[in-house]
Coordinates of C-alpha atoms in Angstrom, one line a residue:
X1 CA 153.0 0.6 -49.4
X2 CA 150.6 0.2 -51.8
X3 CA 147.1 1.3 -51.3
X4 CA 144.4 -0.3 -52.9
X5 CA 140.4 0.2 -52.8
X6 CA 137.7 -2.0 -53.9
X7 CA 134.2 -1.2 -54.9
X8 CA 132.1 -4.3 -55.8
X9 CA 128.1 -4.3 -56.8
X10 CA 125.8 -7.1 -58.7
X11 CA 122.6 -6.2 -59.8
X12 CA 120.8 -8.5 -57.2
X13 CA 123.7 -7.1 -54.3
X14 CA 122.8 -10.3 -52.7
X15 CA 126.2 -12.7 -53.6
X16 CA 128.7 -12.5 -56.3
X17 CA 128.9 -8.7 -54.7
X18 CA 130.8 -10.1 -51.6
X19 CA 132.9 -12.9 -53.2
X20 CA 134.1 -10.7 -55.7
X21 CA 135.2 -8.0 -52.1
X22 CA 137.3 -11.5 -50.8
X23 CA 138.4 -12.4 -54.7
X24 CA 140.2 -9.3 -55.0
X25 CA 140.6 -8.6 -50.9
X26 CA 142.6 -11.6 -51.3
X27 CA 144.3 -10.7 -53.9
X28 CA 146.1 -7.8 -52.5
X29 CA 147.2 -9.4 -49.6
X30 CA 148.9 -12.1 -51.5
X31 CA 150.7 -9.0 -53.9
X32 CA 151.5 -7.1 -50.4
X33 CA 148.9 -4.8 -50.9
X34 CA 146.8 -2.2 -47.8
X35 CA 142.9 -3.0 -49.6
X36 CA 140.3 -1.5 -48.7
X37 CA 136.5 -2.9 -49.9
X38 CA 133.5 -1.4 -50.2
X39 CA 131.0 -4.6 -51.0
X40 CA 128.0 -2.9 -52.2
X41 CA 125.0 -5.5 -51.1
X42 CA 121.1 -6.5 -49.4
X43 CA 123.0 -8.6 -47.5
X44 CA 124.3 -6.8 -44.9
X45 CA 124.9 -2.9 -44.3
X46 CA 127.3 -0.6 -46.4
X47 CA 130.0 0.6 -44.4
X48 CA 131.1 3.4 -47.3
X49 CA 134.5 4.3 -48.0
X50 CA 135.4 7.0 -45.8
X51 CA 137.5 10.3 -48.3
X52 CA 140.8 9.8 -46.1
X53 CA 141.2 7.2 -47.1
X54 CA 140.0 7.2 -50.9
X55 CA 142.6 10.2 -50.8
X56 CA 145.1 7.9 -49.6
X57 CA 144.7 5.4 -52.3
X58 CA 146.6 4.9 -55.1
X59 CA 144.6 3.0 -57.6
X60 CA 141.0 2.0 -57.3
X61 CA 139.2 -0.5 -59.1
X62 CA 136.0 -0.6 -60.0
X63 CA 134.3 -5.0 -60.6
X64 CA 130.7 -3.5 -60.9
X65 CA 128.0 -5.2 -62.9
X66 CA 124.7 -2.1 -61.6
X67 CA 124.9 1.2 -61.3
X68 CA 127.6 2.8 -58.5
X69 CA 128.9 6.5 -57.3
X70 CA 132.5 7.0 -58.7
X71 CA 132.2 10.8 -58.1
X72 CA 134.1 10.2 -55.1
X73 CA 137.1 8.8 -56.9
X74 CA 137.7 12.1 -59.2
X75 CA 141.3 12.4 -59.4
X76 CA 142.2 9.0 -58.2
X77 CA 143.4 6.0 -60.5
X78 CA 140.9 3.6 -61.7
X79 CA 140.0 0.7 -63.5
X80 CA 136.6 -0.2 -64.2
X81 CA 135.8 -3.6 -64.6
X82 CA 133.1 -6.7 -64.9
X83 CA 132.6 -9.0 -61.8
X84 CA 132.7 -11.9 -64.2
X85 CA 136.7 -10.4 -64.7
X86 CA 137.3 -10.4 -60.4
X87 CA 136.1 -13.8 -60.0
X88 CA 137.7 -15.3 -62.6
X89 CA 141.2 -14.2 -62.3
X90 CA 141.3 -11.8 -59.9
X91 CA 145.3 -11.8 -59.5
X92 CA 145.1 -10.7 -63.5
X93 CA 143.3 -8.1 -63.1
X94 CA 144.9 -6.1 -60.9
X95 CA 147.7 -6.7 -62.6
X96 CA 146.0 -5.0 -65.0
X97 CA 144.4 -2.3 -63.3
X98 CA 148.1 -1.4 -62.4
X99 CA 149.2 -0.7 -65.9
X100 CA 145.9 0.8 -67.0
X101 CA 144.5 2.8 -64.1
X102 CA 143.5 6.3 -65.6
X103 CA 143.6 9.5 -63.4
X104 CA 139.5 10.1 -63.5
X105 CA 138.5 13.4 -65.0
X106 CA 135.2 15.2 -65.4
X107 CA 134.6 13.8 -68.4
X108 CA 135.4 10.2 -68.0
X109 CA 132.4 10.6 -65.4
X110 CA 130.1 12.0 -67.3
X111 CA 130.7 9.0 -69.8
X112 CA 130.4 6.2 -67.8
X113 CA 127.0 4.7 -67.6
X114 CA 127.0 3.5 -64.2
X115 CA 126.8 7.0 -62.5
X116 CA 125.0 6.9 -59.2
X117 CA 124.2 8.5 -55.7
X118 CA 126.5 7.7 -52.9
X119 CA 125.6 4.0 -51.4
X120 CA 123.0 4.0 -48.3
X121 CA 124.9 4.4 -45.4
X122 CA 125.1 2.1 -42.6
X123 CA 122.1 1.9 -40.0
X124 CA 119.5 4.4 -42.6
X125 CA 117.1 3.0 -44.4
X126 CA 116.3 3.0 -48.5
X127 CA 115.0 6.0 -49.2
X128 CA 112.5 6.2 -52.2
X129 CA 110.0 7.5 -54.0
X130 CA 107.3 6.6 -56.5
X131 CA 105.3 7.0 -58.5
X132 CA 102.0 5.9 -59.4
X133 CA 99.2 6.2 -63.2
X134 CA 96.9 4.0 -65.1
X135 CA 95.6 4.4 -68.2
X136 CA 92.4 5.3 -66.3
X137 CA 93.4 6.7 -63.5
X138 CA 90.9 4.8 -60.6
X139 CA 92.0 1.9 -58.6
X140 CA 95.8 0.8 -60.5
X141 CA 97.2 3.9 -59.8
X142 CA 95.9 4.1 -56.0
X143 CA 96.3 -0.2 -55.9
X144 CA 99.6 0.4 -56.7
X145 CA 101.1 3.4 -54.2
X146 CA 98.8 0.8 -51.3
X147 CA 101.0 -1.7 -52.0
X148 CA 104.0 -0.5 -52.5
X149 CA 104.0 1.0 -49.1
X150 CA 102.9 -1.0 -47.1
X151 CA 106.1 -3.5 -48.7
X152 CA 108.1 -0.8 -48.2
X153 CA 107.1 -0.9 -44.1
X154 CA 107.3 -4.1 -44.3
X155 CA 110.7 -3.8 -46.0
X156 CA 111.5 -1.1 -43.2
X157 CA 112.2 1.2 -46.7
X158 CA 111.6 5.3 -46.0
X159 CA 109.0 6.0 -48.8
X160 CA 106.6 8.5 -50.6
X161 CA 104.3 7.6 -53.3
X162 CA 103.0 10.1 -56.1
X163 CA 99.6 8.8 -57.6
X164 CA 98.6 9.7 -61.2
X165 CA 95.2 9.5 -61.2
X166 CA 92.1 10.7 -62.9
X167 CA 92.0 13.4 -60.8
X168 CA 95.0 15.1 -61.3
X169 CA 98.7 14.6 -58.9
X170 CA 97.5 13.6 -55.9
X171 CA 100.8 13.4 -52.9
X172 CA 102.9 15.2 -54.9
X173 CA 106.4 14.5 -54.4
X174 CA 108.7 17.9 -53.9
X175 CA 111.8 18.6 -55.1
X176 CA 113.6 17.8 -51.5
X177 CA 111.9 14.2 -51.6
X178 CA 113.6 13.8 -55.0
X179 CA 116.6 15.1 -54.1
X180 CA 117.1 13.3 -51.4
X181 CA 116.0 9.9 -52.5
X182 CA 118.1 7.1 -53.0
X183 CA 116.4 4.9 -55.5
X184 CA 112.6 6.5 -58.1
X185 CA 110.3 3.7 -58.5
X186 CA 107.6 5.3 -61.4
X187 CA 105.3 2.3 -61.1
X188 CA 103.9 3.9 -64.7
X189 CA 101.2 1.9 -67.2
X190 CA 101.6 5.6 -69.3
X191 CA 103.6 8.0 -70.3
X192 CA 104.8 9.7 -67.3
X193 CA 107.3 12.9 -67.6
X194 CA 110.1 12.2 -66.0
X195 CA 112.2 15.1 -67.0
X196 CA 112.5 16.1 -62.7
X197 CA 114.2 12.8 -62.2
X198 CA 117.2 13.4 -64.0
X199 CA 120.1 12.6 -62.7
X200 CA 118.7 10.0 -60.2
X201 CA 118.5 5.9 -60.1
X202 CA 114.9 5.0 -61.8
X203 CA 113.2 2.2 -61.7
X204 CA 110.6 1.4 -64.3
X205 CA 107.9 -1.0 -64.0
X206 CA 104.0 -1.3 -64.4
X207 CA 101.2 -0.6 -62.2
X208 CA 100.3 -4.4 -62.4
X209 CA 103.7 -6.0 -61.3
X210 CA 103.8 -2.7 -58.5
X211 CA 100.8 -4.3 -57.3
X212 CA 101.3 -7.8 -57.3
X213 CA 105.3 -7.9 -56.7
X214 CA 105.6 -4.9 -53.9
X215 CA 108.4 -6.2 -52.0
X216 CA 110.3 -7.6 -55.4
X217 CA 109.5 -4.5 -57.0
X218 CA 111.4 -2.4 -53.9
X219 CA 114.2 -4.9 -53.9
X220 CA 115.3 -5.0 -57.6
X221 CA 115.0 -0.5 -57.9
X222 CA 117.1 -0.8 -55.5
X223 CA 119.6 -3.0 -56.6
X224 CA 119.2 -2.4 -60.5
X225 CA 117.7 0.7 -61.3
X226 CA 119.7 3.1 -63.6
X227 CA 120.8 6.6 -63.6
X228 CA 117.9 8.5 -65.3
X229 CA 120.7 10.8 -68.0
X230 CA 121.1 14.6 -67.7
X231 CA 121.3 16.7 -65.3
X232 CA 118.9 17.6 -62.2
X233 CA 116.2 19.5 -63.6
X234 CA 114.9 22.4 -61.5
X235 CA 111.4 21.5 -61.2
X236 CA 109.0 22.1 -64.3
X237 CA 112.3 22.0 -67.1
X238 CA 112.2 20.2 -69.3
X239 CA 115.0 17.7 -69.6
X240 CA 116.0 14.1 -72.2
X241 CA 115.8 10.8 -70.7
X242 CA 117.9 8.2 -70.7
X243 CA 120.3 8.6 -73.2
X244 CA 118.9 12.1 -73.9
X245 CA 115.7 9.8 -75.3
X246 CA 112.1 8.8 -74.1
X247 CA 112.3 5.9 -72.5
X248 CA 111.3 3.4 -75.2
X249 CA 107.5 2.2 -74.0
X250 CA 106.2 -0.1 -77.3
X251 CA 103.8 0.4 -79.4
X252 CA 100.4 -1.1 -76.3
X253 CA 101.8 1.9 -73.8
X254 CA 101.5 5.0 -76.5
X255 CA 98.1 3.8 -76.5
X256 CA 97.4 3.3 -73.4
X257 CA 98.7 6.6 -72.6
X258 CA 96.4 8.0 -75.9
X259 CA 92.9 5.6 -74.5
X260 CA 94.4 7.8 -70.8
X261 CA 93.8 11.5 -72.3
X262 CA 91.0 9.9 -74.1
X263 CA 88.4 8.7 -71.2
X264 CA 87.3 11.0 -69.2
X265 CA 86.2 12.6 -72.9
X266 CA 84.6 9.5 -73.2
X267 CA 82.9 9.9 -70.1
X268 CA 81.5 12.9 -70.2
X269 CA 79.8 12.8 -73.8
X270 CA 78.6 9.2 -73.1
X271 CA 76.9 10.3 -69.8
X272 CA 76.2 14.1 -71.6
X273 CA 74.7 12.1 -75.0
X274 CA 72.7 8.9 -71.7
X275 CA 71.2 12.1 -70.5
X276 CA 69.7 13.9 -73.6
X277 CA 66.9 10.5 -72.9
X278 CA 65.7 11.3 -70.5
X279 CA 63.6 13.3 -72.3
X280 CA 63.1 10.9 -74.7
X281 CA 64.9 8.7 -77.0
X282 CA 63.9 10.9 -80.1
X283 CA 63.9 14.7 -78.2
X284 CA 66.9 16.0 -78.5
X285 CA 65.5 16.7 -82.5
X286 CA 64.3 20.0 -81.2
X287 CA 66.2 22.2 -81.7
X288 CA 66.3 24.7 -78.9
X289 CA 65.5 21.8 -75.8
X290 CA 68.1 20.8 -73.1
X291 CA 67.6 17.9 -74.5
X292 CA 69.3 18.7 -77.8
X293 CA 72.2 21.4 -75.8
X294 CA 72.5 18.1 -74.2
X295 CA 73.1 15.8 -77.0
X296 CA 74.9 18.8 -78.8
X297 CA 78.0 18.9 -75.6
X298 CA 77.9 15.4 -75.4
X299 CA 77.3 13.8 -79.5
X300 CA 78.7 16.7 -81.0
X301 CA 81.2 18.0 -79.5
X302 CA 82.6 15.8 -77.1
X303 CA 82.8 12.5 -78.4
X304 CA 84.3 14.6 -82.2
X305 CA 87.0 15.6 -80.2
X306 CA 87.3 11.7 -78.2
X307 CA 89.7 10.6 -81.6
X308 CA 92.2 13.9 -82.1
X309 CA 92.7 13.2 -78.3
X310 CA 93.3 9.5 -78.4
X311 CA 95.5 10.8 -80.9
X312 CA 97.2 13.7 -79.8
X313 CA 98.1 11.4 -76.9
X314 CA 99.6 8.5 -78.6
X315 CA 101.5 11.4 -80.7
X316 CA 102.9 12.6 -78.1
X317 CA 103.3 9.8 -76.1
X318 CA 105.9 8.4 -78.9
X319 CA 107.2 11.6 -79.1
X320 CA 106.4 13.9 -76.3
X321 CA 104.9 17.7 -76.7
X322 CA 105.9 18.6 -80.8
X323 CA 103.6 15.4 -81.7
X324 CA 100.4 16.5 -79.7
X325 CA 99.5 19.1 -82.6
X326 CA 99.5 16.6 -85.8
X327 CA 98.6 13.8 -83.8
X328 CA 95.4 15.8 -82.7
X329 CA 95.2 17.0 -87.1
X330 CA 95.4 13.5 -87.7
X331 CA 92.7 12.6 -85.7
X332 CA 90.7 14.9 -86.4
X333 CA 91.4 14.3 -89.9
X334 CA 90.5 10.7 -89.3
X335 CA 87.0 11.9 -87.6
X336 CA 85.5 13.8 -90.5
X337 CA 86.9 10.7 -93.6
X338 CA 85.0 8.7 -91.5
X339 CA 87.6 5.8 -90.4
X340 CA 86.4 6.4 -87.0
X341 CA 88.2 5.3 -83.9
X342 CA 90.5 3.1 -86.0
X343 CA 92.0 5.8 -87.8
X344 CA 92.9 8.0 -85.9
X345 CA 95.3 5.3 -83.7
X346 CA 97.2 5.3 -87.2
X347 CA 96.5 8.4 -87.0
X348 CA 98.9 9.1 -84.1
X349 CA 101.3 6.5 -85.0
X350 CA 102.0 8.1 -88.3
X351 CA 101.9 11.7 -86.2
X352 CA 104.2 10.2 -84.0
X353 CA 106.7 8.3 -85.1
X354 CA 107.2 11.3 -88.3
X355 CA 108.0 13.7 -85.4
X356 CA 109.6 11.6 -83.3
X357 CA 112.2 11.5 -87.4
X358 CA 112.3 15.4 -87.9
X359 CA 113.5 15.3 -83.7
X360 CA 116.1 13.1 -84.5
X361 CA 117.2 12.9 -88.0
X362 CA 117.1 16.9 -89.0
X363 CA 119.9 18.4 -87.9
X364 CA 120.5 22.2 -88.1
X365 CA 122.6 24.9 -86.6
X366 CA 122.3 25.6 -83.7
X367 CA 120.9 29.3 -84.5
X368 CA 117.7 27.5 -85.2
X369 CA 117.4 24.6 -84.0
X370 CA 115.2 26.3 -80.9
X371 CA 112.4 26.4 -84.5
X372 CA 112.7 23.0 -84.4
X373 CA 109.4 22.3 -81.7
X374 CA 107.5 25.4 -82.1
X375 CA 108.0 25.5 -86.3
X376 CA 109.3 22.5 -88.2
X377 CA 108.2 19.7 -86.6
X378 CA 104.3 20.7 -86.0
X379 CA 104.8 22.4 -89.4
X380 CA 106.4 18.9 -91.9
X381 CA 105.0 16.5 -89.3
X382 CA 101.4 17.9 -89.7
X383 CA 102.0 18.7 -93.3
X384 CA 103.3 14.2 -93.7
X385 CA 100.0 13.1 -91.4
X386 CA 97.6 15.2 -92.8
X387 CA 98.4 14.2 -96.5
X388 CA 98.5 10.6 -95.2
X389 CA 95.4 10.4 -93.9
X390 CA 93.9 11.8 -97.2
X391 CA 96.0 10.4 -99.4
X392 CA 96.6 6.7 -97.9
X393 CA 94.9 5.8 -94.6
X394 CA 92.0 7.3 -95.1
X395 CA 89.5 5.9 -97.7
X396 CA 90.6 2.0 -97.3
X397 CA 90.1 2.3 -92.7
X398 CA 86.9 3.8 -93.8
X399 CA 85.8 0.9 -95.8
X400 CA 86.2 -1.4 -93.0
X401 CA 84.7 0.7 -90.4
X402 CA 82.1 0.9 -92.6
X403 CA 82.5 -3.0 -93.2
X404 CA 82.7 -3.9 -89.6
X405 CA 78.9 -1.8 -88.4
X406 CA 77.6 -3.2 -91.5
X407 CA 78.0 -6.8 -90.3
X408 CA 77.6 -5.7 -86.5
X409 CA 74.4 -4.6 -87.8
X410 CA 73.5 -7.9 -90.0
X411 CA 75.0 -9.5 -86.6
X412 CA 72.5 -12.8 -85.9
X413 CA 71.8 -14.2 -82.3
X414 CA 74.1 -16.7 -82.3
X415 CA 76.9 -14.9 -83.5
X416 CA 76.4 -11.9 -81.0
X417 CA 76.8 -14.9 -78.2
X418 CA 80.2 -15.8 -79.3
X419 CA 81.2 -11.5 -80.2
X420 CA 79.8 -11.3 -76.1
X421 CA 81.9 -14.6 -75.0
X422 CA 84.3 -13.5 -76.2
X423 CA 84.4 -9.5 -74.7
X424 CA 83.4 -10.7 -71.8
X425 CA 86.1 -13.3 -71.7
X426 CA 88.1 -10.6 -72.5
X427 CA 86.6 -8.4 -69.8
X428 CA 88.1 -10.4 -66.9
X429 CA 91.1 -11.8 -68.0
X430 CA 93.3 -10.1 -66.1
X431 CA 90.8 -7.8 -64.6
X432 CA 92.4 -4.4 -66.1
X433 CA 95.2 -5.2 -67.9
X434 CA 96.6 -5.0 -71.3
X435 CA 93.7 -7.6 -72.7
X436 CA 91.0 -6.0 -70.3
X437 CA 91.8 -2.9 -71.8
X438 CA 92.0 -4.0 -74.7
X439 CA 87.9 -5.2 -75.4
X440 CA 86.9 -2.2 -73.1
X441 CA 88.6 0.0 -75.7
X442 CA 86.4 -1.5 -79.0
X443 CA 83.5 -1.0 -77.0
X444 CA 84.2 2.6 -76.7
X445 CA 85.1 2.6 -80.1
X446 CA 82.0 0.9 -81.6
X447 CA 79.5 3.9 -79.5
X448 CA 81.0 6.4 -81.6
X449 CA 79.0 4.4 -85.0
X450 CA 76.1 5.3 -86.4
X451 CA 72.6 3.0 -86.2
X452 CA 73.2 2.2 -82.4
X453 CA 75.4 -0.5 -83.1
X454 CA 77.6 -0.2 -80.4
X455 CA 75.1 -0.1 -78.2
X456 CA 74.6 -4.0 -77.2
X457 CA 78.6 -4.5 -77.8
X458 CA 79.2 -1.8 -74.8
X459 CA 76.3 -3.4 -71.9
X460 CA 78.3 -6.8 -72.9
X461 CA 81.4 -5.7 -72.1
X462 CA 80.9 -3.1 -68.9
X463 CA 78.1 -6.0 -67.6
X464 CA 81.3 -8.4 -67.8
X465 CA 83.9 -5.8 -66.5
X466 CA 81.1 -5.2 -63.3
X467 CA 81.5 -9.0 -62.0
X468 CA 84.6 -10.1 -61.0
X469 CA 84.8 -8.3 -58.0
X470 CA 80.6 -9.0 -57.8
X471 CA 82.0 -12.2 -57.6
X472 CA 84.9 -12.7 -55.2
X473 CA 82.1 -10.6 -52.4
X474 CA 79.5 -12.9 -53.2
X475 CA 81.9 -16.2 -52.5
X476 CA 83.4 -14.9 -49.1
X477 CA 78.5 -14.9 -48.8
X478 CA 78.4 -18.3 -49.3
X479 CA 81.7 -19.9 -48.2
X480 CA 82.9 -17.3 -45.3
X481 CA 85.3 -20.3 -43.8
X482 CA 87.5 -21.2 -46.1
X483 CA 88.5 -16.7 -45.7
X484 CA 90.4 -14.8 -43.5
X485 CA 88.3 -12.0 -41.4
X486 CA 90.6 -9.8 -43.9
X487 CA 90.0 -11.7 -47.3
X488 CA 86.1 -11.0 -45.9
X489 CA 86.3 -7.7 -45.2
X490 CA 88.0 -7.3 -49.2
X491 CA 85.4 -8.8 -50.3
X492 CA 83.3 -6.6 -49.0
X493 CA 85.1 -3.7 -50.5
X494 CA 85.0 -5.8 -54.1
X495 CA 80.9 -5.4 -54.4
X496 CA 80.9 -2.2 -54.4
X497 CA 84.0 -1.8 -56.6
X498 CA 82.2 -4.1 -59.1
X499 CA 79.2 -1.8 -58.7
X500 CA 80.5 0.8 -60.1
X501 CA 82.1 -1.2 -62.5
X502 CA 85.8 -0.9 -61.4
X503 CA 87.0 -4.3 -61.6
X504 CA 90.9 -4.0 -60.6
X505 CA 88.5 -4.4 -56.8
X506 CA 89.8 -8.9 -57.6
X507 CA 93.0 -8.2 -57.9
X508 CA 93.0 -9.3 -54.2
X509 CA 91.9 -12.7 -55.2
X510 CA 93.1 -12.9 -57.8
X511 CA 97.4 -11.8 -57.2
X512 CA 96.5 -14.4 -54.2
X513 CA 95.7 -17.4 -56.0
X514 CA 95.6 -17.0 -59.3
X515 CA 94.8 -20.4 -61.0
X516 CA 91.9 -20.6 -59.4
X517 CA 90.2 -16.2 -59.2
X518 CA 91.4 -16.4 -63.0
X519 CA 89.3 -19.6 -64.6
X520 CA 85.8 -18.6 -62.5
X521 CA 86.9 -15.6 -63.7
X522 CA 87.3 -15.9 -67.2
X523 CA 83.3 -17.9 -67.3
X524 CA 81.6 -16.1 -65.2
X525 CA 82.7 -13.5 -67.7
X526 CA 82.2 -14.8 -70.4
X527 CA 78.4 -16.2 -69.0
X528 CA 77.4 -12.3 -68.4
X529 CA 78.5 -11.4 -72.3
X530 CA 76.7 -13.8 -73.9
X531 CA 73.5 -13.0 -72.0
X532 CA 73.9 -9.4 -73.2
X533 CA 74.0 -10.2 -75.9
X534 CA 71.4 -12.1 -76.5
X535 CA 68.8 -11.0 -75.0
X536 CA 70.2 -7.6 -76.7
X537 CA 70.4 -5.0 -73.4
X538 CA 72.0 -1.8 -74.8
X539 CA 74.3 1.0 -72.5
X540 CA 74.3 3.8 -74.2
X541 CA 77.4 5.2 -71.6
X542 CA 80.5 3.7 -71.0
X543 CA 81.2 4.1 -67.8
X544 CA 79.4 4.1 -64.9
X545 CA 78.3 0.7 -63.8
X546 CA 75.0 -0.2 -61.6
X547 CA 74.8 3.7 -61.2
X548 CA 73.9 4.3 -64.6
X549 CA 70.7 3.3 -64.2
X550 CA 69.5 6.3 -62.8
X551 CA 69.2 7.7 -65.7
X552 CA 66.4 6.8 -67.4
X553 CA 67.1 5.3 -71.1
X554 CA 70.4 4.9 -70.4
X555 CA 69.8 0.8 -70.0
X556 CA 67.8 -0.2 -72.2
X557 CA 66.4 -4.5 -71.1
X558 CA 67.6 -3.0 -67.6
X559 CA 65.9 -6.4 -66.0
X560 CA 67.7 -8.4 -69.0
X561 CA 70.9 -6.6 -68.2
X562 CA 70.9 -6.9 -64.0
X563 CA 70.2 -10.8 -65.2
X564 CA 73.2 -11.5 -66.4
X565 CA 74.7 -9.8 -64.5
X566 CA 73.3 -11.4 -61.7
X567 CA 75.0 -14.7 -62.8
X568 CA 78.0 -14.4 -64.2
X569 CA 78.5 -13.2 -60.8
X570 CA 76.8 -15.9 -59.1
X571 CA 79.2 -18.4 -61.6
X572 CA 82.3 -16.8 -59.9
X573 CA 81.3 -16.2 -56.4
X574 CA 80.4 -20.3 -56.3
X575 CA 83.4 -21.9 -59.2
X576 CA 86.0 -20.0 -56.9
X577 CA 83.5 -21.1 -53.4
X578 CA 84.0 -24.6 -54.2
X579 CA 87.3 -24.3 -55.9
X580 CA 88.4 -22.3 -52.8
X581 CA 90.7 -24.5 -50.3
X582 CA 90.7 -23.2 -46.8
X583 CA 94.3 -21.7 -45.1
X584 CA 95.5 -21.9 -41.4
X585 CA 94.5 -17.9 -41.8
X586 CA 90.3 -18.7 -41.9
X587 CA 90.8 -22.0 -39.8
X588 CA 92.5 -19.7 -37.1
X589 CA 89.9 -17.1 -37.3
X590 CA 87.1 -19.6 -36.7
X591 CA 88.4 -20.8 -33.6
X592 CA 89.4 -17.4 -32.6
X593 CA 85.1 -17.1 -33.9
X594 CA 84.6 -19.5 -31.1
X595 CA 86.5 -19.3 -28.4
X596 CA 84.9 -15.5 -27.8
X597 CA 81.4 -16.6 -28.6
X598 CA 82.0 -19.4 -25.5

């Protein structure tokens, strides 16, 4: 009697895996074979094949389009196939498997692209660990973590989430938790070291997707996650990512990584500069005074380091640690050559891709390979990056930056208002997403330009970034009957976040009702940006929301600035209050409240 083991798995884990298992079982029965099937899916608990059944098998057939565990079958005759082969002609597949199956050895296991942990046993909740990280490390990081935790609780999954915010790692995952996990979810918008997850199934997504589609993210992770390359590494040691290469992030992902490391320097430096104005706008010109010291810390040091750090960590995102030195050198050259923020971005990409190319394509004897990351890559990449900045990039980009500065300094009222409309709309388009970050990064970059040309731009950008959550708060106050009690609580929280310049406070409302919230926010942000530029408002600090008003001189034309914010918040609040439909939950809350009052 022929004993055969069947293993099927599809990416969704819903239907195809079961159909393929049934087709193969029927084909085996027609041949008079005894078949034992394991269908890895989400529709019912997986019944893993026991060791005795595997040991007695004469043939193992794996029909899978998703990662499955093969370690159990080492030493058995195994034939891999696709689900299409099983569903198309199961009899032909079994015939081919019997002829072509080969014993699975360690080499074959290492070569297979579908190695994964054993499936979750019946009755056992999936074990998930997750990491969340956004460029600013303030809102998206923690909101995504909360969304994943809530979704896992609703689905009955066990989860532990590590947040990598602006204050560093919180609730850090232990080696034991990682080892026990069935899947790792990395909801990260920036580069996060994944060496400790080598050998685990890893699902990569963004904080925005994890926040808005948390349940789908967890289910996709369980069904589609791919194994991270390399053997499991001890904590703190480096290991290659999948296939020995870093996970491709694309230019925007590399830029966000650089911005995330740069932002603390920008905020600290900007606030130091603003504090120096407490003693008078020109008090820093007096040597030996506290105002001069504050200006030296903020403008003389922090702002000079801003571009090198941006460039260094763009290069780090591309090439890992070997990219930091050439990236920072290129970024500092961008500052000295007056190529500014744009030059620093270009320097980061040049340095990163040079370092990555040298690491990949420069082949050395094994005895000298250890010299690459500590000697050859830093030296060669820094030399080539520096020469490129001095002789190719620096001068043209410096001319571009000078032209942009001259244009902004000579900009008339009409052009200023138009720029405010564009920047304000961008700030409110995706609430902390890519478009929002582009507008904010532009505002920050202009702060470093001479003549205070960036102060009105920064004012328009921050004012517009505050109004979406403030508008949601206004809407929940003037149209209480249209919102549930939970939404009204969220509105109060959003109001506080808006005062702090955390646009993401409006995300819960946009996630529930994007077709109404998004247009209202874009219009309100455009109005705010236009008014701020029209009134000539100025802002010398790159963050802090309304709390920068506590620093004398940090905001120019305070009354007009507050008016711009108030008008934008009212436009959003009233617009959304009118457009929003009253839902059943709000009606139920109102009925309960009326009953309680009687």
